[in-house]
Short mmCIF file of C-alpha atoms in Angstrom, two decimals:
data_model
loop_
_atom_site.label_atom_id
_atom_site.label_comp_id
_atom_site.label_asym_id
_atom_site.label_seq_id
_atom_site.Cartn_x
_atom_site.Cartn_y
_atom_site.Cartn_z
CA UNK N 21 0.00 0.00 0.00
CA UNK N 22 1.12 3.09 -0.90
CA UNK N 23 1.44 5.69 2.22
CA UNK N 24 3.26 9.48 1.79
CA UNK N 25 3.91 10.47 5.12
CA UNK N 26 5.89 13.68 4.11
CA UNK N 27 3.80 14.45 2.20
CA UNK N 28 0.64 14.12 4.28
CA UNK N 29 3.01 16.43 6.56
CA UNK N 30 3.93 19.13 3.84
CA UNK N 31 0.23 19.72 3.26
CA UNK N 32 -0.70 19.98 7.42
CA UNK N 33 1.92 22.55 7.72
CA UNK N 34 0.83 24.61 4.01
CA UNK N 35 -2.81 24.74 4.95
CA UNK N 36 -2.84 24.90 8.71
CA UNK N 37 -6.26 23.43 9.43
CA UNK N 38 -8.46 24.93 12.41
CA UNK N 39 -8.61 21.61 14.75
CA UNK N 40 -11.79 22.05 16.60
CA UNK N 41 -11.23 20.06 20.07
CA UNK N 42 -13.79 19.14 22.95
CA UNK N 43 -11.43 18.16 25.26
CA UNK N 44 -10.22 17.70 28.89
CA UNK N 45 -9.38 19.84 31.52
CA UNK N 46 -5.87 18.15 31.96
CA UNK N 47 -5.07 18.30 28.88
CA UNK N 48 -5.76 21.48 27.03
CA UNK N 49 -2.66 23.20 27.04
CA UNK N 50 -0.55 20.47 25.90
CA UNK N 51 -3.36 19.24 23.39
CA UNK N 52 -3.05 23.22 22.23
CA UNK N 53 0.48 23.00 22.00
CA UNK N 54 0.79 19.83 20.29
CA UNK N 55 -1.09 21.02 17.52
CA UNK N 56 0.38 24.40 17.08
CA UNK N 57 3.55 22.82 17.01
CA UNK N 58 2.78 20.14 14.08
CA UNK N 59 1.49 23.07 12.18
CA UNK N 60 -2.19 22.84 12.63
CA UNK N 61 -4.73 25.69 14.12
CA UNK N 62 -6.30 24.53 17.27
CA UNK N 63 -9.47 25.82 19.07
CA UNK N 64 -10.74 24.46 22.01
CA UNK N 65 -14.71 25.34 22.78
CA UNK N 66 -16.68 23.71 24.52
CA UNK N 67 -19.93 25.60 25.24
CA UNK N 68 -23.07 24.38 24.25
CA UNK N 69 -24.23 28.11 22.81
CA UNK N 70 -21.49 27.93 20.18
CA UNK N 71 -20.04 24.51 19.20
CA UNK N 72 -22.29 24.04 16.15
CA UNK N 73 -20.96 27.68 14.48
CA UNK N 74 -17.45 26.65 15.67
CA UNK N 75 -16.92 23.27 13.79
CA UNK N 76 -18.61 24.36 11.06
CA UNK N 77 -15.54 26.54 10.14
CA UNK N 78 -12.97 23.31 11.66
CA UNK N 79 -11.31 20.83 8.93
CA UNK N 80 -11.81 18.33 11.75
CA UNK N 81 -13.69 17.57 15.12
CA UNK N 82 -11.19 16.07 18.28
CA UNK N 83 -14.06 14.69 20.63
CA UNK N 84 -12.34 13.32 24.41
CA UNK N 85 -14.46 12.57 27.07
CA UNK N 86 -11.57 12.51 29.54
CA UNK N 87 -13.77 14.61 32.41
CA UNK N 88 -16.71 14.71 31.71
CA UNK N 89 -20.33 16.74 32.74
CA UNK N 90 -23.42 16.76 31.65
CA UNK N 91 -23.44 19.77 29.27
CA UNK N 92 -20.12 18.68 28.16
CA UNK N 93 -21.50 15.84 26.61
CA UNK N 94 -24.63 17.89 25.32
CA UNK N 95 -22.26 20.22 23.92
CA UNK N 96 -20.02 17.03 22.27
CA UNK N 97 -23.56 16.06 20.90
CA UNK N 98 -23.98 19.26 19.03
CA UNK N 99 -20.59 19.28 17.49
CA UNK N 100 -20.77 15.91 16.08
CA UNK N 101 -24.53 15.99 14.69
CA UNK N 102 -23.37 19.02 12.97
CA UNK N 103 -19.96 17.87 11.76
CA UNK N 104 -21.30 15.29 10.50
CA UNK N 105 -24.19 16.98 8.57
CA UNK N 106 -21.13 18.83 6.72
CA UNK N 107 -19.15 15.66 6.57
CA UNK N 108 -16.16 17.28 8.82
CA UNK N 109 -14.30 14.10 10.37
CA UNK N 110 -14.76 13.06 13.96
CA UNK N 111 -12.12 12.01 16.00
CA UNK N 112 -13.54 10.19 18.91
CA UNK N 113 -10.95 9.11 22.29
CA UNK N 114 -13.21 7.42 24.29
CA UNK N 115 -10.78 8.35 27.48
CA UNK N 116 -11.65 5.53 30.46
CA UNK N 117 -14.05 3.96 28.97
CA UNK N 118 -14.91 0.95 30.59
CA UNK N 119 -13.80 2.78 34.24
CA UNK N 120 -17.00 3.82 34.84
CA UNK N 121 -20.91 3.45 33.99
CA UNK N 122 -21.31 7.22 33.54
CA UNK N 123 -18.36 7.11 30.59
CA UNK N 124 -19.94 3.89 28.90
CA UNK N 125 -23.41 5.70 28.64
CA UNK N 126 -21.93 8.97 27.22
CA UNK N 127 -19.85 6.99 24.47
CA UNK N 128 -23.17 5.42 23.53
CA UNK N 129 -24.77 8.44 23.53
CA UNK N 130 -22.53 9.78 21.43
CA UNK N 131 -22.20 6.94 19.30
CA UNK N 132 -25.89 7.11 18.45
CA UNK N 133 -25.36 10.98 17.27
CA UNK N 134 -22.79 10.09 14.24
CA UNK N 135 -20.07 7.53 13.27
CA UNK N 136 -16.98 8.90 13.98
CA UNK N 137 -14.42 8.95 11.26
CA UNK N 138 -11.47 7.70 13.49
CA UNK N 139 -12.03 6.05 16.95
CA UNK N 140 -8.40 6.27 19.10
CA UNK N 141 -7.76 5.18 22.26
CA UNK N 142 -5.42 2.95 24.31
CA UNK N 143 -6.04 -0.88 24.04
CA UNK N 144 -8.27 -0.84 27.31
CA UNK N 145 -10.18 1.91 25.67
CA UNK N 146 -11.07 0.10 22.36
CA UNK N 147 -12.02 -3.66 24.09
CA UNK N 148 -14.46 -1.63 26.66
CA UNK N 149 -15.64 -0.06 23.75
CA UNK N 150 -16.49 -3.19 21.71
CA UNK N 151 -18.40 -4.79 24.69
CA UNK N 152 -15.43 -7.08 25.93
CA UNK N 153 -14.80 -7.32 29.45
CA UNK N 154 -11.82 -5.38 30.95
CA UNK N 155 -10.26 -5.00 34.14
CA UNK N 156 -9.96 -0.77 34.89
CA UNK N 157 -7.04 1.27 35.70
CA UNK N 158 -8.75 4.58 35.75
CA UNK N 159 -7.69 6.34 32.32
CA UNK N 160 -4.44 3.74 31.80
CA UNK N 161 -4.37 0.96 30.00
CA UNK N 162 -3.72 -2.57 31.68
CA UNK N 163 -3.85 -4.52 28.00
CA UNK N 164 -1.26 -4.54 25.30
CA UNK N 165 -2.39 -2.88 21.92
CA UNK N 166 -2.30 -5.96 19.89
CA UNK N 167 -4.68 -7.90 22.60
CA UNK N 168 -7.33 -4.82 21.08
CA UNK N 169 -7.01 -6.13 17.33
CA UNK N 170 -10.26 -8.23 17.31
CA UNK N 171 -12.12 -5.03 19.32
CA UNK N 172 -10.72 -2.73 17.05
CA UNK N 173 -12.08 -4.92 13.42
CA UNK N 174 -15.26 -5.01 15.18
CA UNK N 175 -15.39 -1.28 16.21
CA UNK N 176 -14.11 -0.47 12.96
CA UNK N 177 -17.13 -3.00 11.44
CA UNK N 178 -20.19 -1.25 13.83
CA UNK N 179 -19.11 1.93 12.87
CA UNK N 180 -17.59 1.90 9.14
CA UNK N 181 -14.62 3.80 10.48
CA UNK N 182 -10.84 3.61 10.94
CA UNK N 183 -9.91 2.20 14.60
CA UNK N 184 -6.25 3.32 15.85
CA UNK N 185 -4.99 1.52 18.83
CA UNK N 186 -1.78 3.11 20.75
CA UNK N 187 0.76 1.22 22.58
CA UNK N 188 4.57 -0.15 22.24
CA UNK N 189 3.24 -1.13 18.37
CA UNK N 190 0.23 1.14 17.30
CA UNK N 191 -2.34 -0.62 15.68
CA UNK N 192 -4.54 0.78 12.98
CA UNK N 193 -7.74 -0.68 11.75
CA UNK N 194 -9.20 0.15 8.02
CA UNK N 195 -11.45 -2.28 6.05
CA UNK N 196 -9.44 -5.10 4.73
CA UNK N 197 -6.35 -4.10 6.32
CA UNK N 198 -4.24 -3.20 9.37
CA UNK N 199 -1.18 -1.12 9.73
CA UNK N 200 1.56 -1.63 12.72
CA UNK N 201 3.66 1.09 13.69
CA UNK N 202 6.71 0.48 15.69
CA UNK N 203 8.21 4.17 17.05
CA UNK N 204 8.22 6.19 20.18
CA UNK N 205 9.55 5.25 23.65
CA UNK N 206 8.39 4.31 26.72
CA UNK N 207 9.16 7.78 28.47
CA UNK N 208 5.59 8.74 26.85
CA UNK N 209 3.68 6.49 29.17
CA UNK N 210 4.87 8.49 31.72
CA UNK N 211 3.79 11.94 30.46
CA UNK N 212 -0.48 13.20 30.69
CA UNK N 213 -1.88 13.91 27.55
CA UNK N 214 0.57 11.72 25.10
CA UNK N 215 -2.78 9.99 23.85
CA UNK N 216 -4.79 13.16 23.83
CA UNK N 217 -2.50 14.23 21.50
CA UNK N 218 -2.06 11.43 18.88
CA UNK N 219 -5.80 12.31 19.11
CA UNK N 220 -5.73 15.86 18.49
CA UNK N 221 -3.13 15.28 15.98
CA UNK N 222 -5.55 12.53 14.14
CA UNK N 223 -7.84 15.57 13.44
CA UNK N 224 -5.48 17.98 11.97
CA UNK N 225 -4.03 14.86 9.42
CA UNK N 226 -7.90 13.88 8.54
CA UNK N 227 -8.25 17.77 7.65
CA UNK N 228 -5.76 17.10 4.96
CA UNK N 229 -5.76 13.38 4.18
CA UNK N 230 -9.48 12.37 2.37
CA UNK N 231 -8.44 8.86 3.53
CA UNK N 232 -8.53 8.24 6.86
CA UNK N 233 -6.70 5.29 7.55
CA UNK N 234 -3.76 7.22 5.96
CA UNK N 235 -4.39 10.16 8.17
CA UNK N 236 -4.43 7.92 11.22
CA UNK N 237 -1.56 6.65 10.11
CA UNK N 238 0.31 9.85 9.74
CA UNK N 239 -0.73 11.27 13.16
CA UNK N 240 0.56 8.28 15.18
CA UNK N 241 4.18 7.71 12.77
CA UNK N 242 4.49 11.66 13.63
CA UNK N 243 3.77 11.03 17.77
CA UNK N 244 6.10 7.69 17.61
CA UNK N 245 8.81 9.57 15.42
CA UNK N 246 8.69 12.31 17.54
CA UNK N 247 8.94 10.48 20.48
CA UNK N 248 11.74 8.61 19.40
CA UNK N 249 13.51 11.92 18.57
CA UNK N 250 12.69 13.79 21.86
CA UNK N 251 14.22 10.88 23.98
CA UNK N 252 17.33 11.27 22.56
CA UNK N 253 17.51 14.57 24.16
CA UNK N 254 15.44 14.32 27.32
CA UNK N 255 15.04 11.38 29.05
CA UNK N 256 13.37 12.28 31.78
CA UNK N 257 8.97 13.46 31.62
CA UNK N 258 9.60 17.20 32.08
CA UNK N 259 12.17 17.76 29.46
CA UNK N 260 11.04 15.18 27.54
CA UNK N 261 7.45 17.06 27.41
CA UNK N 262 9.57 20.01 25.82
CA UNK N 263 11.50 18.56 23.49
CA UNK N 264 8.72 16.66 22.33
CA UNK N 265 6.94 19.29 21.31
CA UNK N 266 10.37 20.65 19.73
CA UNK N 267 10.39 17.81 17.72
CA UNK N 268 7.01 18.36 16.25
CA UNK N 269 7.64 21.10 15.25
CA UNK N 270 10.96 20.39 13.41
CA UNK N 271 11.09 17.43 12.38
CA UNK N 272 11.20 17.70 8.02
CA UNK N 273 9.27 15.57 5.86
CA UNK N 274 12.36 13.51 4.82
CA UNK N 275 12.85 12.56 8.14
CA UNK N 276 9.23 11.47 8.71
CA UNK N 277 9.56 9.14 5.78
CA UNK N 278 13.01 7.28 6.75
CA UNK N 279 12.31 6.88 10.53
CA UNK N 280 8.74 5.93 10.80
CA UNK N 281 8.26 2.14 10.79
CA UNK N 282 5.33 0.91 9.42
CA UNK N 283 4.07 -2.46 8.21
CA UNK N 284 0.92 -3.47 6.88
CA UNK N 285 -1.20 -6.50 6.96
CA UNK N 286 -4.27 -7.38 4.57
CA UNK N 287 -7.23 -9.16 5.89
#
């Protein structure tokens, strides 16, 4: 299969697309930063008076349920029925689900509003998701990503979307096929809002990539590539948070392209 990761980069950075994100409280400012950094436009609005006027001018919708109230969700509701009506992708990180019954009803919830175009979450995330039974760790993962593959076909089934699964090997679910990914360190377990951010950065690729198993792609080689860089410089949370975001924000097409590892598996 034929994937152009610099070039899926190139055109992020050229057009700059508005990111609109209905996100957490912990994770705003890095989510912000993240994006600004890879060369997108983020916004994050959250208010049930003006999320339908807001994503209507977004190339993409980041929805994370990471704390969550009731207009929140009413206000997550809003954005997606209307995204959707103006086919805008939807970026959906089901953050805990699984931890408790108040998350599982809001994902269905939203899940009845509109299919999202991406689903991504942690392996935990994705088997809670798809019904299977999981033991909780709050937000964190306990499972490996690859234990998720079987959630993440039938996720990816339900909802005739693209499924990405982070962990040591990201997994990425399209119809017919599945893509591993084999960057970024460790270190980034160990740092709030790492996930949030392949999120966040899932929206601003699907604003410029029609396809959006390429786009999920893209997002999580830049994270992993990224990550990979940034340890090399900082290997401890704090500095590593810094330089990763350095490394987002210079890190050239070329270099995308030669250090991303990606293999991909037909089904």
């Amino acid at each position: 299969m034929e994937v152009n990761l610099g070039n899926d980069l190139i055109n992020l950075r050229n057009q700059a697309p508005l990111v609109h994100n209905i996100t957490n409280f912990v994770v705003m400012n890095f989510t912000a930063n993240a994006l600004l950094s890879v060369g997108a436009s983020p916004v994050m609005a959250h208010a049930v008076e003006e999320v339908a006027e807001m994503v209507s001018h977004a190339g993409a919708l980041v929805i994370n349920i990471g704390t969550l109230s009731g207009k929140w969700i009413e206000g997550m509701e809003i954005a997606m029925a209307r995204a959707d009506a103006l086919h805008i992708p939807i970026i959906l990180d089901p953050v805990g689900a699984g931890a408790t019954s108040f998350r599982n009803e809001s994902l269905q919830r939203l899940l009845s509003v509109a299919s999202p175009t991406i689903i991504r979450g942690n392996a935990s995330e994705i088997m809670s998701l798809a019904g299977q039974q999981v033991q909780s760790k709050g937000v964190d993962s306990t499972g490996f990503s690859t234990d998720a593959l079987t959630a993440a076909q039938s996720l990816a089934k339900k909802y005739a979307c693209v499924v990405s699964v982070s962990g040591a090997t990201d997994v990425i679910v399209g119809e017919g096929k599945i893509a591993y990914l084999r960057n970024g360190n460790e270190i980034m377990t160990r740092v709030t809002g790492m996930g949030c951010a392949s999120s966040a950065l899932a929206g601003a690729f699907s604003a410029v990539q029609n396809d959006p198993f390429l786009a999920a792609i893209s997002a999580a080689a830049m994270m992993g590539v990224a990550g990979d860089r940034a340890y090399e410089l900082a290997q401890h949370p704090g500095s590593f948070q810094m330089s990763f975001l350095d490394q987002l924000a210079s890190l050239q097409p070329h270099e995308l392209e030669e250090r991303a590892s990606v293999e991909f598996e037909y089904v």
